[in-house]
Coordinates of C-alpha atoms in Angstrom, one line a residue:
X1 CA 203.9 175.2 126.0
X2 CA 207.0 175.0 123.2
X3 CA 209.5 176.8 125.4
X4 CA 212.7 175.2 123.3
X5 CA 214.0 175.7 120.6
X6 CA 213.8 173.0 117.7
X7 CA 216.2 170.2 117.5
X8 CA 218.5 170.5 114.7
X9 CA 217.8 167.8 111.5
X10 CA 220.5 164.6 111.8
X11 CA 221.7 165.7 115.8
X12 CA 223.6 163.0 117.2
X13 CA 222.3 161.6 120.3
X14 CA 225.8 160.6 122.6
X15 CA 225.7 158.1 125.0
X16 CA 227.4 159.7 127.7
X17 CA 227.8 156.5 129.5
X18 CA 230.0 154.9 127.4
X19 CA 233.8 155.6 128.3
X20 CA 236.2 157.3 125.8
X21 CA 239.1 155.0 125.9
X22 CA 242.5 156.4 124.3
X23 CA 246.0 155.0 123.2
X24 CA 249.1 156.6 123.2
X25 CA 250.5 155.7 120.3
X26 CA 254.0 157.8 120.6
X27 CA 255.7 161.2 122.0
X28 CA 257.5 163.4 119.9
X29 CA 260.0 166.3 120.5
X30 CA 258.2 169.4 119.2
X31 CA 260.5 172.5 119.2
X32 CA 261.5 172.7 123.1
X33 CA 258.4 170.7 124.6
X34 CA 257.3 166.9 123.9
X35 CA 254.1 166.1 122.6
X36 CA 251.8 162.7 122.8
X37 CA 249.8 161.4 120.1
X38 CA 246.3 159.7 121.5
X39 CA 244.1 157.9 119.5
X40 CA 240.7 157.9 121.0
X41 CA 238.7 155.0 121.5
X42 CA 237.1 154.6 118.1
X43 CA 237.9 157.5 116.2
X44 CA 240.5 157.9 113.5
X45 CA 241.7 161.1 114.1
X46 CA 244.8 161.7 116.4
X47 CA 245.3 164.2 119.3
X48 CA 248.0 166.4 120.4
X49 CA 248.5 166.9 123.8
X50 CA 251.9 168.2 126.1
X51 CA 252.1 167.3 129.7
X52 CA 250.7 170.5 130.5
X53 CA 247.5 169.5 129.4
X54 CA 247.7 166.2 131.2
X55 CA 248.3 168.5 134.4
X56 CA 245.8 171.2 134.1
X57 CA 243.2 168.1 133.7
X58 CA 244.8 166.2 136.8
X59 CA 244.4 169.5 138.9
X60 CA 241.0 169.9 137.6
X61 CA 239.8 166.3 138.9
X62 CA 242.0 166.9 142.5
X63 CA 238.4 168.3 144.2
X64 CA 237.5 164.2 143.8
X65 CA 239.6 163.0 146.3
X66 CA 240.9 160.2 144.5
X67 CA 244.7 159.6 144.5
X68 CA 245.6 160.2 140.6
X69 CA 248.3 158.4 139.2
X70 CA 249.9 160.9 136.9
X71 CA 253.7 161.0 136.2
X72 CA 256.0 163.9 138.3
X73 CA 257.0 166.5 136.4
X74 CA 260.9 167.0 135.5
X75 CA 262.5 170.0 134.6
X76 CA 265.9 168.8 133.9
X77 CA 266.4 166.2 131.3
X78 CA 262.8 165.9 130.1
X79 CA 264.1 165.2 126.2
X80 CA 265.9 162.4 126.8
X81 CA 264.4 159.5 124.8
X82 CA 264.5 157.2 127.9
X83 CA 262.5 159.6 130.1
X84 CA 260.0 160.1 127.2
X85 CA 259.2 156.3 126.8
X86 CA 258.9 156.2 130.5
X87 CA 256.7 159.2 131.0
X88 CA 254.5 158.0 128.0
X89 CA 253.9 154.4 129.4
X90 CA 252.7 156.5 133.1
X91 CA 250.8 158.9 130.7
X92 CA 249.1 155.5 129.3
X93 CA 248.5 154.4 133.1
X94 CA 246.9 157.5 133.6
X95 CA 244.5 157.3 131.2
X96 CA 243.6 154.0 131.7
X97 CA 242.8 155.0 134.6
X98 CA 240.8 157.8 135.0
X99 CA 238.8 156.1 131.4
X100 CA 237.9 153.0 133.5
X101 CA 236.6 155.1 136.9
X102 CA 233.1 155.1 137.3
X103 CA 232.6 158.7 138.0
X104 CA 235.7 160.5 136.6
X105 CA 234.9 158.4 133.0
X106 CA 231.7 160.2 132.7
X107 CA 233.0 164.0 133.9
X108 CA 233.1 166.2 131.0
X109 CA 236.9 167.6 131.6
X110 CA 237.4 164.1 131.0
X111 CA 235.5 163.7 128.4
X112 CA 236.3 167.3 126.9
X113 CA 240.1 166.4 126.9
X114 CA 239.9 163.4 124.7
X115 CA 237.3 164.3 122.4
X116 CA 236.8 167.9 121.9
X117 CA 234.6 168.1 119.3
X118 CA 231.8 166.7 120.8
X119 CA 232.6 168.0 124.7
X120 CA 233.2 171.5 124.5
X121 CA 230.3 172.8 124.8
X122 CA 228.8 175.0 128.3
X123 CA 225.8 173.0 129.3
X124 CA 225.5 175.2 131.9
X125 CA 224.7 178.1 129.7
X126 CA 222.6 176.4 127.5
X127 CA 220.2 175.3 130.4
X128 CA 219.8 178.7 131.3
X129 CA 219.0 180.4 127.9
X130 CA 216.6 177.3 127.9
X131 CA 215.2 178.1 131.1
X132 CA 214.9 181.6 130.6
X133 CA 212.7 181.1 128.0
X134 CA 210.4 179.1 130.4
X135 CA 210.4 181.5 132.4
X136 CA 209.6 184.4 130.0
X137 CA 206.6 181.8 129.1
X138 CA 205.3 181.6 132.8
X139 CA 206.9 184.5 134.7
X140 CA 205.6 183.3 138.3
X141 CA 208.8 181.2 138.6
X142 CA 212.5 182.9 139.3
X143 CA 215.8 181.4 140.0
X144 CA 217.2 181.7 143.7
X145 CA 220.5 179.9 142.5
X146 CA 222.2 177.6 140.5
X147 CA 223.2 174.4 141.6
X148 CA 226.8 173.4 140.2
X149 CA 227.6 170.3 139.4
X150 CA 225.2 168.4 141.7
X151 CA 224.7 165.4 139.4
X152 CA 226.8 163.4 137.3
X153 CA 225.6 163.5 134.1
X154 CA 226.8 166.6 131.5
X155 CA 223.8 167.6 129.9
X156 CA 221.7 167.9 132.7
X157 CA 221.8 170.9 134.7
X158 CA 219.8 171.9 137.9
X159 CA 218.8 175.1 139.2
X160 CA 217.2 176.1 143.1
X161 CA 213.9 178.4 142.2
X162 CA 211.0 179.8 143.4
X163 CA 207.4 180.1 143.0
X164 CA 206.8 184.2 143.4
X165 CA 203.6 183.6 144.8
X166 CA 205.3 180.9 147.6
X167 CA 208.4 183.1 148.0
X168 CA 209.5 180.9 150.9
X169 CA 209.2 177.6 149.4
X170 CA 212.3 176.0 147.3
X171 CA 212.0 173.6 144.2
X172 CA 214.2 172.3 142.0
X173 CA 214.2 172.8 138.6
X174 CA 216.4 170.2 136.2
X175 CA 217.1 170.8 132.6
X176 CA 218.3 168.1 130.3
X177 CA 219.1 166.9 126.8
X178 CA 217.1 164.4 125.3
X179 CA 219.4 161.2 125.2
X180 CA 219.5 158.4 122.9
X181 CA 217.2 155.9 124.0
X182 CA 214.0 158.4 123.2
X183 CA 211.5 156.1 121.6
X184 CA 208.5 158.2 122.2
X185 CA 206.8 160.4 119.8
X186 CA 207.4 164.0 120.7
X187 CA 203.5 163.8 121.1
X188 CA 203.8 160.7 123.0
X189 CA 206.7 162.1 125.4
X190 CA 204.7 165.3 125.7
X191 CA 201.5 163.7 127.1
X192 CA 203.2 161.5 129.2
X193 CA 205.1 163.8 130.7
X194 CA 202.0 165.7 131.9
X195 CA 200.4 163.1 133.2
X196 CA 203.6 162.9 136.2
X197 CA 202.5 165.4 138.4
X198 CA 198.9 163.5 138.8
X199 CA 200.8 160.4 140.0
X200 CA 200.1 159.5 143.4
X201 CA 202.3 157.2 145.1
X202 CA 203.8 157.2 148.7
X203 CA 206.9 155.9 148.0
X204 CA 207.7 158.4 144.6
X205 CA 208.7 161.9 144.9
X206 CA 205.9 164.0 143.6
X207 CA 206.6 166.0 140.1
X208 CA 205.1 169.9 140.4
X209 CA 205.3 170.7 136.6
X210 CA 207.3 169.2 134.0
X211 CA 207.4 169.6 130.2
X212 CA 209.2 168.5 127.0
X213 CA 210.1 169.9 123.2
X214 CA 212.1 168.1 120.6
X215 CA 215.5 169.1 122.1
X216 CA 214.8 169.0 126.1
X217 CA 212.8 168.4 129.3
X218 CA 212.6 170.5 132.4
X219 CA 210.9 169.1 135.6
X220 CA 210.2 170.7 138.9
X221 CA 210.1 169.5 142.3
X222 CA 210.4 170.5 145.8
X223 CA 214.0 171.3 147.5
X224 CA 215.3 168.6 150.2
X225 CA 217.1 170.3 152.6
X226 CA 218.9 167.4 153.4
X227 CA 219.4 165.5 150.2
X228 CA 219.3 162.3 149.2
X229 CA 219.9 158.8 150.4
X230 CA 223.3 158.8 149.1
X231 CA 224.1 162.3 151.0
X232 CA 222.9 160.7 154.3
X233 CA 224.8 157.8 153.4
X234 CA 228.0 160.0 153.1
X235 CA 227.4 162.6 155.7
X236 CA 227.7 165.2 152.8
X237 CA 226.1 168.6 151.8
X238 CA 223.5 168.7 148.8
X239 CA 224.9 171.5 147.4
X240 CA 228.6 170.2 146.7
X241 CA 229.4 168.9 143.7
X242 CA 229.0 165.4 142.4
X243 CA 232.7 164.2 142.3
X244 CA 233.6 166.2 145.4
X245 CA 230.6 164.1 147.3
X246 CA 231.1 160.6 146.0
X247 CA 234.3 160.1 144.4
X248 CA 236.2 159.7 147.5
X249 CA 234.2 160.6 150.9
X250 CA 235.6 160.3 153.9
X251 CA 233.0 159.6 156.7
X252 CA 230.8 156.8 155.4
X253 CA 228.2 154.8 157.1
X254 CA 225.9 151.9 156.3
X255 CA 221.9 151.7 157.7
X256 CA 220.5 149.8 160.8
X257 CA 219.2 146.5 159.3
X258 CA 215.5 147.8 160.4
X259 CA 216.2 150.9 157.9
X260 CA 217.5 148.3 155.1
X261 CA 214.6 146.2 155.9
X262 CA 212.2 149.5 155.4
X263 CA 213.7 151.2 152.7
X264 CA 214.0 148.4 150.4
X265 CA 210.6 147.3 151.3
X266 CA 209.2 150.4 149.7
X267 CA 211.7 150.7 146.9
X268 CA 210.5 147.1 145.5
X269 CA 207.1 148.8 146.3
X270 CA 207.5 151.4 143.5
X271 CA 209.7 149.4 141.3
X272 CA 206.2 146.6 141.4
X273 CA 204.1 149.6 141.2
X274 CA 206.0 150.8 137.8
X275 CA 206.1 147.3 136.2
X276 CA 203.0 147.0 136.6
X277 CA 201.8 149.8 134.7
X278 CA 204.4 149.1 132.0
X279 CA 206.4 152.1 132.8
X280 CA 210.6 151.0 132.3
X281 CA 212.4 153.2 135.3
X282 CA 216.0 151.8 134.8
X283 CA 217.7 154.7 136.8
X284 CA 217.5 153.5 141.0
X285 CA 220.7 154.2 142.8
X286 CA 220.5 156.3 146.1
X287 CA 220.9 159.5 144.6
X288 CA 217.5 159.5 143.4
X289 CA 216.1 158.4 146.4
X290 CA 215.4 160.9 149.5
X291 CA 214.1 160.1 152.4
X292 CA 211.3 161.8 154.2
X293 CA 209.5 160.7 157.5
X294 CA 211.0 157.6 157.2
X295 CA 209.9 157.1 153.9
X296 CA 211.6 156.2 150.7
X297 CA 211.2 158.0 148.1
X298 CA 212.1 157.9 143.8
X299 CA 213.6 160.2 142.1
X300 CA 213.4 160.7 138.2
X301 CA 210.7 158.7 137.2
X302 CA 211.2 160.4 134.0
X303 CA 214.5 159.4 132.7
X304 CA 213.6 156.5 130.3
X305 CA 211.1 158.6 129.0
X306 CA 213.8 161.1 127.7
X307 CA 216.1 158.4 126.8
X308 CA 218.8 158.8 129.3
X309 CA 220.7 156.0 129.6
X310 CA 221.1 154.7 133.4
X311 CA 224.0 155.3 135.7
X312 CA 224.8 151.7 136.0
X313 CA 225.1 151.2 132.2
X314 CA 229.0 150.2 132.0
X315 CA 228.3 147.5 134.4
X316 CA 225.0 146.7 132.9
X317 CA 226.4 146.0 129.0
X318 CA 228.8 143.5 130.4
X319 CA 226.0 140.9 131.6
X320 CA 223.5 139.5 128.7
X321 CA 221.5 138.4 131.6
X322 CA 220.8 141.9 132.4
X323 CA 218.4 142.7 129.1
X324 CA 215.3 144.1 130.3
X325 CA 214.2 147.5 131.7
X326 CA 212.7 145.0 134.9
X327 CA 215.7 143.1 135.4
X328 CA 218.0 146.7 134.9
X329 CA 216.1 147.7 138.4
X330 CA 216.5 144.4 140.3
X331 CA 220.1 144.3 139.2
X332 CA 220.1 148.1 140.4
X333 CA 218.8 147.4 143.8
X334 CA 221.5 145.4 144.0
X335 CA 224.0 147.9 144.2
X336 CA 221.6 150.4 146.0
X337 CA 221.2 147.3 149.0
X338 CA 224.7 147.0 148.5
X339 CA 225.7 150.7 149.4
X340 CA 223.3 150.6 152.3
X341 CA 224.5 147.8 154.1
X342 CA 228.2 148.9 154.0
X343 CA 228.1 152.2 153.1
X344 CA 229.4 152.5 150.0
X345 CA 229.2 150.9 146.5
X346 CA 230.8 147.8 145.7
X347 CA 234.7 147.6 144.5
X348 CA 233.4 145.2 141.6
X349 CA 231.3 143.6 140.3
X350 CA 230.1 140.4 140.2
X351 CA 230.1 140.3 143.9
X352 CA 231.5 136.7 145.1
X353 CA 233.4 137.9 148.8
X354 CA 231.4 140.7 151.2
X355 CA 232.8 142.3 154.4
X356 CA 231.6 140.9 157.4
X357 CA 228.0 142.1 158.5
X358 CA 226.4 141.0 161.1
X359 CA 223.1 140.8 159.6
X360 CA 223.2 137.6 157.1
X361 CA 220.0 137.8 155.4
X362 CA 220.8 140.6 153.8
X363 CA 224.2 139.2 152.1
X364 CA 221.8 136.0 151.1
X365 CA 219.8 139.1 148.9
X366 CA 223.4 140.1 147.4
X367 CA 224.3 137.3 146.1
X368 CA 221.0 136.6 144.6
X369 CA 222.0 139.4 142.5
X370 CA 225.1 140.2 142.2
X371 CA 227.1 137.3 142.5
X372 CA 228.9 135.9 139.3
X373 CA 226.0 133.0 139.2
X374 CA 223.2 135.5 139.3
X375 CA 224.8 137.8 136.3
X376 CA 225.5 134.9 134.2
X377 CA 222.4 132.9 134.5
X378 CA 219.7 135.2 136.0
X379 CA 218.3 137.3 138.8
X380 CA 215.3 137.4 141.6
X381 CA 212.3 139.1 140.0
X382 CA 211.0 141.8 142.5
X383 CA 207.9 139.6 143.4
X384 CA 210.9 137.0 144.2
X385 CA 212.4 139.4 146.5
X386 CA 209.6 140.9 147.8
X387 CA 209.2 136.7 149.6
X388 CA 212.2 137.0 151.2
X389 CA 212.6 136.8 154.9
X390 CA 214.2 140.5 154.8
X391 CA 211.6 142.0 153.1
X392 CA 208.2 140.0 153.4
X393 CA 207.3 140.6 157.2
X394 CA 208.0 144.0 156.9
X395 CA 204.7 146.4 157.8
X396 CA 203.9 149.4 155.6
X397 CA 201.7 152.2 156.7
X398 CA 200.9 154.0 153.8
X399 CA 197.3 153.5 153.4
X400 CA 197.0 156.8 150.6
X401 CA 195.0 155.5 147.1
X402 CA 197.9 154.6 144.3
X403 CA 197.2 156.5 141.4
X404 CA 198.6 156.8 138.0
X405 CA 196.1 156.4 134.6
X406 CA 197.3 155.5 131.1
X407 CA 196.1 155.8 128.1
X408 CA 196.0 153.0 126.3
X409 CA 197.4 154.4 123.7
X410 CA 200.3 155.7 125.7
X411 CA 200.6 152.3 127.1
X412 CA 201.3 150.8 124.1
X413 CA 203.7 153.2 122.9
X414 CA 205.7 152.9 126.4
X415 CA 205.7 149.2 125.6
X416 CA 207.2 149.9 122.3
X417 CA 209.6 152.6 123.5
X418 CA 210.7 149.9 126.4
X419 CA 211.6 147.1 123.4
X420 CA 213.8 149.8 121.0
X421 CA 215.4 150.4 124.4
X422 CA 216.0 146.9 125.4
X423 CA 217.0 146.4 121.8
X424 CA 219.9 148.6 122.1
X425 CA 220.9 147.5 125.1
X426 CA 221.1 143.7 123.4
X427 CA 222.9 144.8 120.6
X428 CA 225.9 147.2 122.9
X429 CA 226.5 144.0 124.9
X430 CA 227.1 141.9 121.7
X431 CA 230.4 144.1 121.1
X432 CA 231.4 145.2 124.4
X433 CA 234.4 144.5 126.1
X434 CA 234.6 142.0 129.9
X435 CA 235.4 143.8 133.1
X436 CA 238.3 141.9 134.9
X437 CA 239.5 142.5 138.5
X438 CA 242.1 145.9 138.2
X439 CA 245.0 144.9 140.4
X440 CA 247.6 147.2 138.4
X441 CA 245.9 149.8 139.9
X442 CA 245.8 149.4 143.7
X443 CA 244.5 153.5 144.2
X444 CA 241.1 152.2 142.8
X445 CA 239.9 150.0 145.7
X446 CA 241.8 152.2 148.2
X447 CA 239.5 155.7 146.7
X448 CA 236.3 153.7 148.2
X449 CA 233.4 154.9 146.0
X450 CA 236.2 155.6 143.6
X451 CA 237.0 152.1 142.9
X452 CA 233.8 151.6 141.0
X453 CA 235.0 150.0 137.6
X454 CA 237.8 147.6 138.1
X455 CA 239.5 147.8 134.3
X456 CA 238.4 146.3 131.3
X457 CA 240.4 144.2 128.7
X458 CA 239.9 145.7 125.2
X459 CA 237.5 144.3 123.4
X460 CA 235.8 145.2 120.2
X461 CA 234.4 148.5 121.4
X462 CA 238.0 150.3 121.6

């Protein structure tokens, strides 16, 4: 069913995971206002921007939480060359950052207000012309609601929607841009795509429909009332937006050890399941796990299909360790085990020093993974972790036939598709630049899941 429209000859593909980083390279008096010049990241050409602009994007990322260091404003003496050198160097420690925060980097206001050109446009109303046109194509489904803002990445956009022939049941349909790690045919894609909603698996979300073109990919699933891991972890609602949720919450709280032992039982479950079929994942964290009956289960099996790149990406590219799709989700369940011990994600990472827990065997699975050892020379293998005391005694009770055919020939175009992405990721960390601890900016450990990225020393890719 071609319900998109064609993708236009020589699009460029972003990587939205990769943060715009921006110099101020001076101010200028400009008639009765002062003006900085920013050079962004890479690109040649210069913006303009007054302090109003730094202000209406500051009160735009306020619904995060996270205390933002941007300069006061001053009414009285604001052309004095003094005050302008001063305000530019805050200006500069405001950029840096919001550029080197996890969540904030990858916001499109962000993005939007340092490059333009390529962040301007409404996502929001592209998904729905492109959903409409699904919907003129199969006119049993109709949207109940949008749902603003839920995730974190810009060109993916979700909507609540019904089946008119289950009026009281809720799904969820997501709408996305292709990204730039698609390696499959459009063929390829296509008829793997289909074959989602035949996989059987206790521990994966089941897919109700899902479909790709050239340009996009729309899946449906069913609505969890109470959301994901990461909204139980968070004592948040569903429905709120992504940087409202996360960025900064304020009532936190880790799992019972018997929950950690559970959960990531059945998460290493699915993640053995997928490498054994050859199919990269790439994308665990626990928002795209929910939890039902006591049961883990994946979101977004799909992702590395479409070429998305994963959430942990900035961390990923600074670890050459970390250079396969398989060791991408051990290194992920890292963090996920991480954020379910303590209840949030770590400040940094590598991981040398953890709060005091009363459970040790689960810090001795940490720091097989995210300790500076295990990022430099290597990391469990799930099989590995799947021997540990936390994890090897614990019972499953899911007894349902696993189920997910292949083609051959599909299998061997996944296997390709999983080297060109692997590839990439070899060649990004050859350029990219080293995370080091961010003590110039105290506000980022304090903001909890704010403090994500600790700073980064410019390296080749500025």
């Amino acid at each position: 069913m071609a319900f998109l429209e064609k993708q236009s000859p020589g699009r460029v593909l972003l990587d939205d995971t990769v943060a715009l980083t921006a110099l101020i390279e001076a101010s200028q008096n400009l008639q009765s206002h002062t003006v900085s010049l920013l050079r962004p990241g890479k690109w040649t050409q210069t913006v303009i921007k007054r302090y109003s602009d730094f202000d209406m994007l500051n009160s735009s990322l306020l619904v995060s939480g996270v205390s933002l260091p941007l300069p006061p404003k001053k009414l009285l003496g604001n052309m004095d060359r003094e005050f302008i050198a001063e305000r530019q160097r805050g200006l500069q420690v405001y950029l840096d950052f919001i550029t080197q925060h996890h969540i904030l980097a990858t916001c499109q206001l962000v993005k939007k207000f340092l490059d333009t050109n390529n962040y301007s446009a409404n996502y929001t109303e592209i998904a729905l012309q492109q959903v409409s046109m699904f919907f003129r194509s199969d006119p049993k489904w109709e949207v109940v609601e949008p749902l603003k803002d839920i995730g974190w990445r810009i060109r993916k956009k979700y909507f609540l929607i019904k089946n008119k022939e289950q009026p009281k049941e809720r799904q969820v349909l997501s709408w996305v841009d292709l990204g730039p790690d698609k390696f499959l045919s459009d063929k390829d894609l296509q008829s793997t795509m289909k074959l989602l909603p035949s996989l059987t698996n206790p521990y994966i979300y089941p897919v109700t429909f899902a479909n790709t073109s050239e340009l996009s990919a729309l899946v449906i699933r069913m609505f969890k009332e109470k959301g994901t891991l990461r909204d139980l972890i968070c004592k948040v609602k569903p429905k709120e937006a992504f940087m409202r949720k996360y960025c900064s919450p304020k009532k936190i709280q880790g799992l019972e050890l018997q929950q950690i032992r559970t959960y990531g039982r059945q998460i290493l479950e699915v993640l053995r399941f997928l490498h054994d079929k050859g199919f990269p994942y790439g994308h665990l964290h626990a928002s795209n796990i929910v939890i039902e009956d006591n049961t883990c289960k994946v979101l977004d099996i799909e992702n590395s299909l479409l070429g998305l790149p994963s959430y942990y990406r900035p961390y990923i590219t600074q670890f050459r360790k970390i250079n396969t799709t398989e060791s991408i989700d051990v290194y992920s369940f890292g963090h996920l085990l991480y954020e379910m011990t303590y209840g949030r994600p770590p400040d940094a990472v590598p991981v040398d020093q953890y709060p005091a827990v009363t459970y040790t065997s689960v810090v001795s699975v940490l720091q097989s993974i995210l300790s500076t050892d295990a990022c430099k020379t290597g990391m469990p293998t799930v099989a590995q972790l799947l021997q540990t005391p936390l994890f090897s005694d614990v019972l499953l009770f899911h007894s349902e036939k696993l189920q997910f055919k292949i083609p051959t020939k599909l299998r061997d175009a996944l296997k390709t598709a999983k080297e060109c992405m692997e590839k990439r990721l070899q060649e990004e960390q050859k350029t990219v630049g080293i995370f080091t601890p961010y003590s110039q900016f105290p506000e980022a450990r304090k903001a909890g899941m704010g403090g994500w990225m600790d700073g980064c020393k410019k390296g080749t890719s500025d």
